[in-house]
mmCIF file of C-alpha atoms and ligand atoms in Angstrom:
data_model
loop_
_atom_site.group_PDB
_atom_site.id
_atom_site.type_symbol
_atom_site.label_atom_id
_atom_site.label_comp_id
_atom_site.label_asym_id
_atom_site.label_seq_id
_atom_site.Cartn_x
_atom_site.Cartn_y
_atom_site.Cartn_z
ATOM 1 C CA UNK K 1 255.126 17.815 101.619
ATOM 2 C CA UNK K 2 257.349 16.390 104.293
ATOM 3 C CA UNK K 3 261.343 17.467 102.738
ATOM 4 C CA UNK K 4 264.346 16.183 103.541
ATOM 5 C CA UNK K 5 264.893 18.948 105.592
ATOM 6 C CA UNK K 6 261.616 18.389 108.174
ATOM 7 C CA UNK K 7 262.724 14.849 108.696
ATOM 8 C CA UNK K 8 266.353 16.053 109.772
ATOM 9 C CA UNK K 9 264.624 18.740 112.070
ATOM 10 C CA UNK K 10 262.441 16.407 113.499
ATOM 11 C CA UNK K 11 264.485 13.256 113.961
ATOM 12 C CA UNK K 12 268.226 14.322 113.480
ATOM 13 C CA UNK K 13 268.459 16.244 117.308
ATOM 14 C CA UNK K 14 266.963 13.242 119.137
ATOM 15 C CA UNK K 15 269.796 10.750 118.028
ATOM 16 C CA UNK K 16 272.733 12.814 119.890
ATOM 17 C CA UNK K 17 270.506 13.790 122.368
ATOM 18 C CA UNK K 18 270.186 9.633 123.373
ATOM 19 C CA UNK K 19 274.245 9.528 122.779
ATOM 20 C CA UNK K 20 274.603 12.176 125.599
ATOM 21 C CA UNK K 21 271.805 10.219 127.678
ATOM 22 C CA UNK K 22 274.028 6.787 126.971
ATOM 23 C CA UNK K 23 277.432 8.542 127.893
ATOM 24 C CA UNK K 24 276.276 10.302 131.185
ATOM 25 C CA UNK K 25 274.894 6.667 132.180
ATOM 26 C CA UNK K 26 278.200 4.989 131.356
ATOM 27 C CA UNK K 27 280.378 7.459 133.433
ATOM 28 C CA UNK K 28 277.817 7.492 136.447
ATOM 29 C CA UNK K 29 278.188 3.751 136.534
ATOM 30 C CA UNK K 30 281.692 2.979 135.686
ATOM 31 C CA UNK K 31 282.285 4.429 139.534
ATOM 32 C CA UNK K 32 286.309 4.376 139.013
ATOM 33 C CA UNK K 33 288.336 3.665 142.115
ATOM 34 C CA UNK K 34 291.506 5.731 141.134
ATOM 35 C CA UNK K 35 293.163 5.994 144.641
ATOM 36 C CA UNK K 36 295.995 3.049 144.753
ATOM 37 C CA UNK K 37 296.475 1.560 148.667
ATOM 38 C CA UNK K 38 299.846 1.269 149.881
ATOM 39 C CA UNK K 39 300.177 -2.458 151.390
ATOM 40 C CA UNK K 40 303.408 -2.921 154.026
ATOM 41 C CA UNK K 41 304.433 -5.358 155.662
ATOM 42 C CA UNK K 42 303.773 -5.404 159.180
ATOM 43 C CA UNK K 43 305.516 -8.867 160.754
ATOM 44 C CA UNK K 44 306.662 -12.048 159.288
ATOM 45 C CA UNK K 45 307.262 -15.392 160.912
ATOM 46 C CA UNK K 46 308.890 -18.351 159.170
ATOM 47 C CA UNK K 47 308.930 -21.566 159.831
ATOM 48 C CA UNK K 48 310.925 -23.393 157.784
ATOM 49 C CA UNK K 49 313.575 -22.531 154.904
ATOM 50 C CA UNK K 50 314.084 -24.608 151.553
ATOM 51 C CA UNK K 51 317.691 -24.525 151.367
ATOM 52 C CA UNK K 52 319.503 -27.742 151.641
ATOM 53 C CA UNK K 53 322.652 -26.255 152.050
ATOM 54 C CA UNK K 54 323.157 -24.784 155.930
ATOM 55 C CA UNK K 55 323.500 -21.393 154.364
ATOM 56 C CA UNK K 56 321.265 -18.116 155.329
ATOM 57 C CA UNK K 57 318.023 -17.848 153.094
ATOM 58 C CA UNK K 58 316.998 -14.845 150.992
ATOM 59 C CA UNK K 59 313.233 -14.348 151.278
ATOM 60 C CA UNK K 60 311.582 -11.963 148.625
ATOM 61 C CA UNK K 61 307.944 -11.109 148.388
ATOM 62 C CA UNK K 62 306.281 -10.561 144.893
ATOM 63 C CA UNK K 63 303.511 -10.101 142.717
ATOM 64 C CA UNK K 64 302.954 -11.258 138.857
ATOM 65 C CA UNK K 65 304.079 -8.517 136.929
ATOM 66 C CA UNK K 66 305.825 -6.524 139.227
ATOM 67 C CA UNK K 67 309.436 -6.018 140.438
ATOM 68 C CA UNK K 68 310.789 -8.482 143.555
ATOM 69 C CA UNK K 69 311.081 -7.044 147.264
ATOM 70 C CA UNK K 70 313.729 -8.692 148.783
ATOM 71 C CA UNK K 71 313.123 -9.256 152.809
ATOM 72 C CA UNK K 72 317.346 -8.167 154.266
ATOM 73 C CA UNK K 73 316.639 -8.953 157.720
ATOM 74 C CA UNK K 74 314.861 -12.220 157.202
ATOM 75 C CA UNK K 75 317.302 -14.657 158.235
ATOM 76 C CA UNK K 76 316.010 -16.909 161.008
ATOM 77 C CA UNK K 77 313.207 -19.939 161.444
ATOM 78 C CA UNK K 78 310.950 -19.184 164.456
ATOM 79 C CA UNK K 79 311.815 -15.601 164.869
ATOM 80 C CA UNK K 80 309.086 -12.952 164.891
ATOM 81 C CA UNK K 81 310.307 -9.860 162.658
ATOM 82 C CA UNK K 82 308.306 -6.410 163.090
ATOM 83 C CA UNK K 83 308.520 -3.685 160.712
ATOM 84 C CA UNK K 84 307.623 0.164 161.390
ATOM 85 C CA UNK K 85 306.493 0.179 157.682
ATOM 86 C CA UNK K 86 309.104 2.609 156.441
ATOM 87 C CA UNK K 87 311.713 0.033 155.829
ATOM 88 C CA UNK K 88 313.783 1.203 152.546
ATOM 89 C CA UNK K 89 312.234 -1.971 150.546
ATOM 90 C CA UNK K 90 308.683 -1.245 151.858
ATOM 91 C CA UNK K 91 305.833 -0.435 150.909
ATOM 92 C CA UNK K 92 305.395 -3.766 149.708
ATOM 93 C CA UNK K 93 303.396 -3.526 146.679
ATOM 94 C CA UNK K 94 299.800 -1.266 145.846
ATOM 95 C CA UNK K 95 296.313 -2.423 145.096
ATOM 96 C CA UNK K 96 294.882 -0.285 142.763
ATOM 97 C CA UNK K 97 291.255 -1.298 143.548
ATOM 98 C CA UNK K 98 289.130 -4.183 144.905
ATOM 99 C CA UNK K 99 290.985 -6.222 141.790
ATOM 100 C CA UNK K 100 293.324 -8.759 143.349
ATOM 101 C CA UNK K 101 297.207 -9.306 142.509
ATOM 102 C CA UNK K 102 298.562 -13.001 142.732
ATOM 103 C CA UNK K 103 301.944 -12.426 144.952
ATOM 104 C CA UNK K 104 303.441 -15.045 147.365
ATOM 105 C CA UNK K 105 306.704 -15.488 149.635
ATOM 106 C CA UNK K 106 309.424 -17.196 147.684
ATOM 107 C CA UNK K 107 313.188 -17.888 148.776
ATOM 108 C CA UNK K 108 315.392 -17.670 146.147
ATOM 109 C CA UNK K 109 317.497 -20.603 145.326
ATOM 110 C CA UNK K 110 320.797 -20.815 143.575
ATOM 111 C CA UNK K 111 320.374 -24.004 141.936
ATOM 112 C CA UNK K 112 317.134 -24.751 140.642
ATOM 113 C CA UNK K 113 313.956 -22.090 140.068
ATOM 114 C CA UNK K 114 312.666 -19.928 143.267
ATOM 115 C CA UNK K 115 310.979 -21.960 145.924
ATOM 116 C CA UNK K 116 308.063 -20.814 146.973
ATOM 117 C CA UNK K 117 306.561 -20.173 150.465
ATOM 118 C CA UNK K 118 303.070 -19.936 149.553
ATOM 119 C CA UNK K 119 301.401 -17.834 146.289
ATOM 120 C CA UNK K 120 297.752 -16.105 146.674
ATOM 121 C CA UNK K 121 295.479 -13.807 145.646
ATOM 122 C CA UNK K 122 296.193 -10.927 147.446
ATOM 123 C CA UNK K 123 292.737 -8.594 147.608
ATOM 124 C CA UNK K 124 291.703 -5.136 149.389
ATOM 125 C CA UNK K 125 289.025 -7.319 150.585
ATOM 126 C CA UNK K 126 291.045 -9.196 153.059
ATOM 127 C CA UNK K 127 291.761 -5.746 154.797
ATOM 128 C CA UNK K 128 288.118 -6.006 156.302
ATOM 129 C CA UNK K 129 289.284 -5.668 159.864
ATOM 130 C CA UNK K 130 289.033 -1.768 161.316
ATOM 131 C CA UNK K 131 293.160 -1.789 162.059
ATOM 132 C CA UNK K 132 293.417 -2.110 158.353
ATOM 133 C CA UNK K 133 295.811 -5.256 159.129
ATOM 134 C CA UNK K 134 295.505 -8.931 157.317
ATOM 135 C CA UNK K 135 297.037 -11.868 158.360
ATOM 136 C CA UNK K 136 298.104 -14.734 155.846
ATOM 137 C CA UNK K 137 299.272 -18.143 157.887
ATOM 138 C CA UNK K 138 300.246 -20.767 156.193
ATOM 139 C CA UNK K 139 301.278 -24.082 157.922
ATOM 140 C CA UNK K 140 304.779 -25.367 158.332
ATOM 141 C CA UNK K 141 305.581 -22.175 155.834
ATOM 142 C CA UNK K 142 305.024 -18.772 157.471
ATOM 143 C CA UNK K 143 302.752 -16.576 159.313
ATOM 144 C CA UNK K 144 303.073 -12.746 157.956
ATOM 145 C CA UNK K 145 300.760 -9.736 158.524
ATOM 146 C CA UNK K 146 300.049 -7.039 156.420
ATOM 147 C CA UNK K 147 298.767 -3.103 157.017
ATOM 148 C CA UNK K 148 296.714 -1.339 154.326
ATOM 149 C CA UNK K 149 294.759 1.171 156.252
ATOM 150 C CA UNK K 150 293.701 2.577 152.625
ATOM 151 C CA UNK K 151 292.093 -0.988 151.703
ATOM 152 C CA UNK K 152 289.754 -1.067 154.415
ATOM 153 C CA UNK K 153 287.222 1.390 152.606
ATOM 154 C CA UNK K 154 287.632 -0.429 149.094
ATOM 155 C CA UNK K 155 287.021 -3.758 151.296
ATOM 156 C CA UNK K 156 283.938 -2.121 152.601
ATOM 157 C CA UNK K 157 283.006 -1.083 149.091
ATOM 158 C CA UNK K 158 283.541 -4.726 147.557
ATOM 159 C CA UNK K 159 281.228 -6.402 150.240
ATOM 160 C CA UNK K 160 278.605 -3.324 149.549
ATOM 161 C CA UNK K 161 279.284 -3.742 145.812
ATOM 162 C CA UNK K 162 278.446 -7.419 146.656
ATOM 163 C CA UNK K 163 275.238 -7.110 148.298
ATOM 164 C CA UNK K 164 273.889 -4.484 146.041
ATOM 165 C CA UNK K 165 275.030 -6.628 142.817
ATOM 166 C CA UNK K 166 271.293 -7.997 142.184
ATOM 167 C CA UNK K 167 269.625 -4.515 142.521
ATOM 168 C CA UNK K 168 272.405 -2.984 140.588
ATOM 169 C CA UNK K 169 271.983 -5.381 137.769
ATOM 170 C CA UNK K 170 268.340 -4.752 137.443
ATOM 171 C CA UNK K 171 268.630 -1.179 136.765
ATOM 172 C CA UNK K 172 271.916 -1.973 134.552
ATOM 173 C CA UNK K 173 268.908 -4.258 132.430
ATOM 174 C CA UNK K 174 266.629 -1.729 132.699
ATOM 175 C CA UNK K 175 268.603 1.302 131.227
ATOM 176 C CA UNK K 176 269.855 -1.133 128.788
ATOM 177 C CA UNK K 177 265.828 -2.247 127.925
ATOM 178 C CA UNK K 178 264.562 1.836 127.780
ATOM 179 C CA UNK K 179 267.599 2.773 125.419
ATOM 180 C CA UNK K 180 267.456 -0.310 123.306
ATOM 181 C CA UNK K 181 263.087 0.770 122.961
ATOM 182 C CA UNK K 182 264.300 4.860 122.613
ATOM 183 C CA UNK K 183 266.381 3.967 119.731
ATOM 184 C CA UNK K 184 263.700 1.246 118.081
ATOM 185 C CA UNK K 185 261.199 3.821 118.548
ATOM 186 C CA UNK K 186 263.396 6.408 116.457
ATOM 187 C CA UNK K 187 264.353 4.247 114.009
ATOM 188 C CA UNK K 188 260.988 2.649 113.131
ATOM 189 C CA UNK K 189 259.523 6.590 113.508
ATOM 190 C CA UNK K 190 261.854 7.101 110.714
ATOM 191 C CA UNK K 191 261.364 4.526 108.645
ATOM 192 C CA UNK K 192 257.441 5.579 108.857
ATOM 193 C CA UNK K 193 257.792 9.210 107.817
ATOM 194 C CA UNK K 194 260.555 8.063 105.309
ATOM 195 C CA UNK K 195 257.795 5.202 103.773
ATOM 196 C CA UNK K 196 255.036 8.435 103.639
ATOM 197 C CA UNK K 197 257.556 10.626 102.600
ATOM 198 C CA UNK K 198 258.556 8.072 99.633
ATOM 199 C CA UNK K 199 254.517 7.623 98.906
ATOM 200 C CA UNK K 200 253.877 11.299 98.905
ATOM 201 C CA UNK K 201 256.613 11.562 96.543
ATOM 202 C CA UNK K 202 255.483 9.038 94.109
ATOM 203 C CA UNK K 203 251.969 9.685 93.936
ATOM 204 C CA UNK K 204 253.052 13.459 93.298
ATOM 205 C CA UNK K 205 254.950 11.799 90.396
ATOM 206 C CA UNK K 206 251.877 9.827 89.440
ATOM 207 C CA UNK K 207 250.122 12.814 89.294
ATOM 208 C CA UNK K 208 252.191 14.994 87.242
ATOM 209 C CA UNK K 209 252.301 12.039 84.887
ATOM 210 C CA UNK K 210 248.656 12.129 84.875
ATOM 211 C CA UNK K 211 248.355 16.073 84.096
ATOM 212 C CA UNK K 212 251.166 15.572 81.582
ATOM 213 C CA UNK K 213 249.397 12.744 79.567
ATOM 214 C CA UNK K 214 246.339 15.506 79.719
ATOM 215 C CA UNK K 215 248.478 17.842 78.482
ATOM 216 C CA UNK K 216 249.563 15.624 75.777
ATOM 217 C CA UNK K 217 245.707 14.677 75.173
ATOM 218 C CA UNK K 218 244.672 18.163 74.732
ATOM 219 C CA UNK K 219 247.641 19.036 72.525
ATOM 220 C CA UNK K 220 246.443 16.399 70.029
ATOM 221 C CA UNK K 221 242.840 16.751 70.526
ATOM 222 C CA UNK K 222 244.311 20.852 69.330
ATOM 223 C CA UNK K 223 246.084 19.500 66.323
ATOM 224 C CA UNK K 224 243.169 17.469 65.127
ATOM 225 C CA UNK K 225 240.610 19.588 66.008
ATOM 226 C CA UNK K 226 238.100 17.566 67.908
ATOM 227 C CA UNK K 227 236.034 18.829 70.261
ATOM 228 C CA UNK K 228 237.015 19.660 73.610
ATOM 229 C CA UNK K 229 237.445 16.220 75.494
ATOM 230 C CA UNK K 230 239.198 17.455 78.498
ATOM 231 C CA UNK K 231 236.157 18.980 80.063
ATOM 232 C CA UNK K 232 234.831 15.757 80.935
ATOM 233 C CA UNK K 233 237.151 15.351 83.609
HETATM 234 C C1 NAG Q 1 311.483 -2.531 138.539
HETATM 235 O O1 NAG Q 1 312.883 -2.395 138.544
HETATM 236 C C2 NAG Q 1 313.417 -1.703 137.432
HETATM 237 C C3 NAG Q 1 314.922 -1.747 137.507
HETATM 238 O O2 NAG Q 1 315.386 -1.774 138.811
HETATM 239 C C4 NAG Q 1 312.882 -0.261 137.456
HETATM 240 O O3 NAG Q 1 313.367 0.442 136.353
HETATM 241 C C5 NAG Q 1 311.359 -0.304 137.401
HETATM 242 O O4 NAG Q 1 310.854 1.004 137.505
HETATM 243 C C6 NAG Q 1 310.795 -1.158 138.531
HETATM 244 N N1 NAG Q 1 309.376 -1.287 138.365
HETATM 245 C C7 NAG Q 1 308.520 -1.116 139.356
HETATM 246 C C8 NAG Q 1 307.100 -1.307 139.020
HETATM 247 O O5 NAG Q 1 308.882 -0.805 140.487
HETATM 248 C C1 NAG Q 2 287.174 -10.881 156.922
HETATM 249 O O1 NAG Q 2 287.465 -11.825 155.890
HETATM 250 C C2 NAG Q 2 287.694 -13.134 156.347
HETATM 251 C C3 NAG Q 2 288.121 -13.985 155.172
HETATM 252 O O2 NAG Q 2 287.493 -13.603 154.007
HETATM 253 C C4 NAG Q 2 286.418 -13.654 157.013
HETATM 254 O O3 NAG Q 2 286.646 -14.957 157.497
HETATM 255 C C5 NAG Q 2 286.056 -12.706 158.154
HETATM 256 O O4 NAG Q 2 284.824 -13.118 158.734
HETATM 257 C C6 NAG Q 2 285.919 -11.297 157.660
HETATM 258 N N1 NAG Q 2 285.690 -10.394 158.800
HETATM 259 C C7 NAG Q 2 284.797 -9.412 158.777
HETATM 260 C C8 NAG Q 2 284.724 -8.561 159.983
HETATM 261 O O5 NAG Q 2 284.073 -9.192 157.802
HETATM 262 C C1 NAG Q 3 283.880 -0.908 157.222
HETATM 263 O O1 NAG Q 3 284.416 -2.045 157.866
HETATM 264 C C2 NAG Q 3 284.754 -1.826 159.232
HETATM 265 C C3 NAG Q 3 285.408 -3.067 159.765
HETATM 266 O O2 NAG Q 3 284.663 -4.225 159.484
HETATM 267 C C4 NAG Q 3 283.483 -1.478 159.995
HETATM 268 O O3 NAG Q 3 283.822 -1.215 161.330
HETATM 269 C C5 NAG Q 3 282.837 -0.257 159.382
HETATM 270 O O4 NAG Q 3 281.610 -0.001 159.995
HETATM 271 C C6 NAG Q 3 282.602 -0.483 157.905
HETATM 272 N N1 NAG Q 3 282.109 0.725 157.278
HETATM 273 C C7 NAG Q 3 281.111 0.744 156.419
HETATM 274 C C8 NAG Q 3 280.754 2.066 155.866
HETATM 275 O O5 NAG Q 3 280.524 -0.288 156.061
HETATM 276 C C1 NAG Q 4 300.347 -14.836 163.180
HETATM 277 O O1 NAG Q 4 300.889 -13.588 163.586
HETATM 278 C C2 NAG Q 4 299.980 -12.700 164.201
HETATM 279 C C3 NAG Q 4 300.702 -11.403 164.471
HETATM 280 O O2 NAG Q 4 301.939 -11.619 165.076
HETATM 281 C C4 NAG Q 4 299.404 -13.356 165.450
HETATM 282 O O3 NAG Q 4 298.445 -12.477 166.026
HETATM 283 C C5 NAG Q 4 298.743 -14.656 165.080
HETATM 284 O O4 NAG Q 4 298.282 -15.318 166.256
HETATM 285 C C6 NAG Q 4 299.719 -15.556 164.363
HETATM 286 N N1 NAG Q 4 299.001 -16.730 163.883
HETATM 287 C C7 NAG Q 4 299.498 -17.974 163.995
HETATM 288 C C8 NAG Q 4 298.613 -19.068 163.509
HETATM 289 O O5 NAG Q 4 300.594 -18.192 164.432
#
């Protein structure tokens, strides 16, 4: 007789066993970039301001979400400014990983809203030259260079990532295809040892039904005394 108990022993330590095999897959491909790049400025160039009024302009970089960096020595069209990167107002902003931040240039106005220089996606991927420097240029507006030595691996890593994204996805189907047939195969193995189980069970019943109605058979064949019937079973 298969008991509760066998079908626990035999089926009840492979379910946590493919949990475990599920989890250690998940970490080993959610490979977490948890190092954050420091991006500085490195030179800025304007070319024009937005101000109609003759007075000096205040130029601010920032990103959606974060806090403004305001740009104290930017005063002047046509002048090249160069920064040593430890400016009090620097570093600029951080990229946490190859996910890009929408920042821009703005100038802010005392009238109407900010105005805005230009507005990008600013990604460790643009740091793919070996200085770790980036140059945005935009025409008529400015010309500014950034330095994130620390975004030239992730760079690297996103154009790797990249290439490797059709073989990666394959074996991303794959484990999804063998866990999806480990756990069928458990669950239908189950069902089939719960279905004999449930037969087993029930024809046991039958039985004891059968010897009982025997039972009964004799007992009356006793109280009448007729002849012993039984034996021909
Ligand atoms: C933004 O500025 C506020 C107030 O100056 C400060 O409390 C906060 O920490 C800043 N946030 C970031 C992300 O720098
Ligand atoms: C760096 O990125 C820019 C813009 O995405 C691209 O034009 C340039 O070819 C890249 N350089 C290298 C060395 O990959
Ligand atoms: C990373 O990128 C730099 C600049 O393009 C290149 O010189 C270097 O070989 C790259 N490293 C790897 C590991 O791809
Ligand atoms: C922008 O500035 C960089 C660094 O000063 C310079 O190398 C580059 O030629 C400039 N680009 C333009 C279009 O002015």
């Amino acid at each position: 007789m298969v008991s509760r108990e066998a079908i626990r022993r035999r089926f009840g330590t492979r379910v946590p066993f493919l949990l475990l095999l599920s989890c250690m897959i998940l970490l080993s491909y959610s490979q977490v970039l948890v190092s954050a790049a420091v991006v500085t400025l490195d030179s800025i160039e304007i070319f024009k301001t937005h101000e109609w009024l003759p007075s000096k302009p205040t130029v601010f970089f920032s990103c959606k979400g974060e806090n403004d960096t305001v740009l104290p020595d930017v005063k002047e069209k046509h002048v090249l400014y160069t920064f040593k990167g430890e400016e009090s107002w620097q570093p600029l902003t951080e990229l946490q990983n190859i996910k890009c931040k929408r920042c821009g240039f703005y100038e802010k106005d005392a009238i109407k809203s900010d105005d805005v220089f230009d507005e990008w996606e600013f990604c460790a991927s643009d740091f793919n030259s070996s200085d770790g420097k980036y140059v945005h240029f935009k025409e008529k507006e400015f010309n500014a260079t950034f330095l994130c030595p620390e975004c030239v691996p992730l760079a690297n890593a996103s154009e790797a990532s990249s290439k490797g994204k059709d073989n990666t996805n394959m074996i991303h189907w794959a484990i999804i295809v063998v866990i999806v047939v480990a756990v069928s195969v458990v669950f239908v193995a189950g069902l089939v040892s719960g279905c004999k189980y449930w037969q087993k069970r029930k024809r046991q019943q039958q039985q004891a039904r059968f010897l009982k109605l025997f039972e009964d058979a004799d007992d009356i064949e006793d109280e009448l005394g007729i002849g012993p019937l039984s034996h021909v079973v």
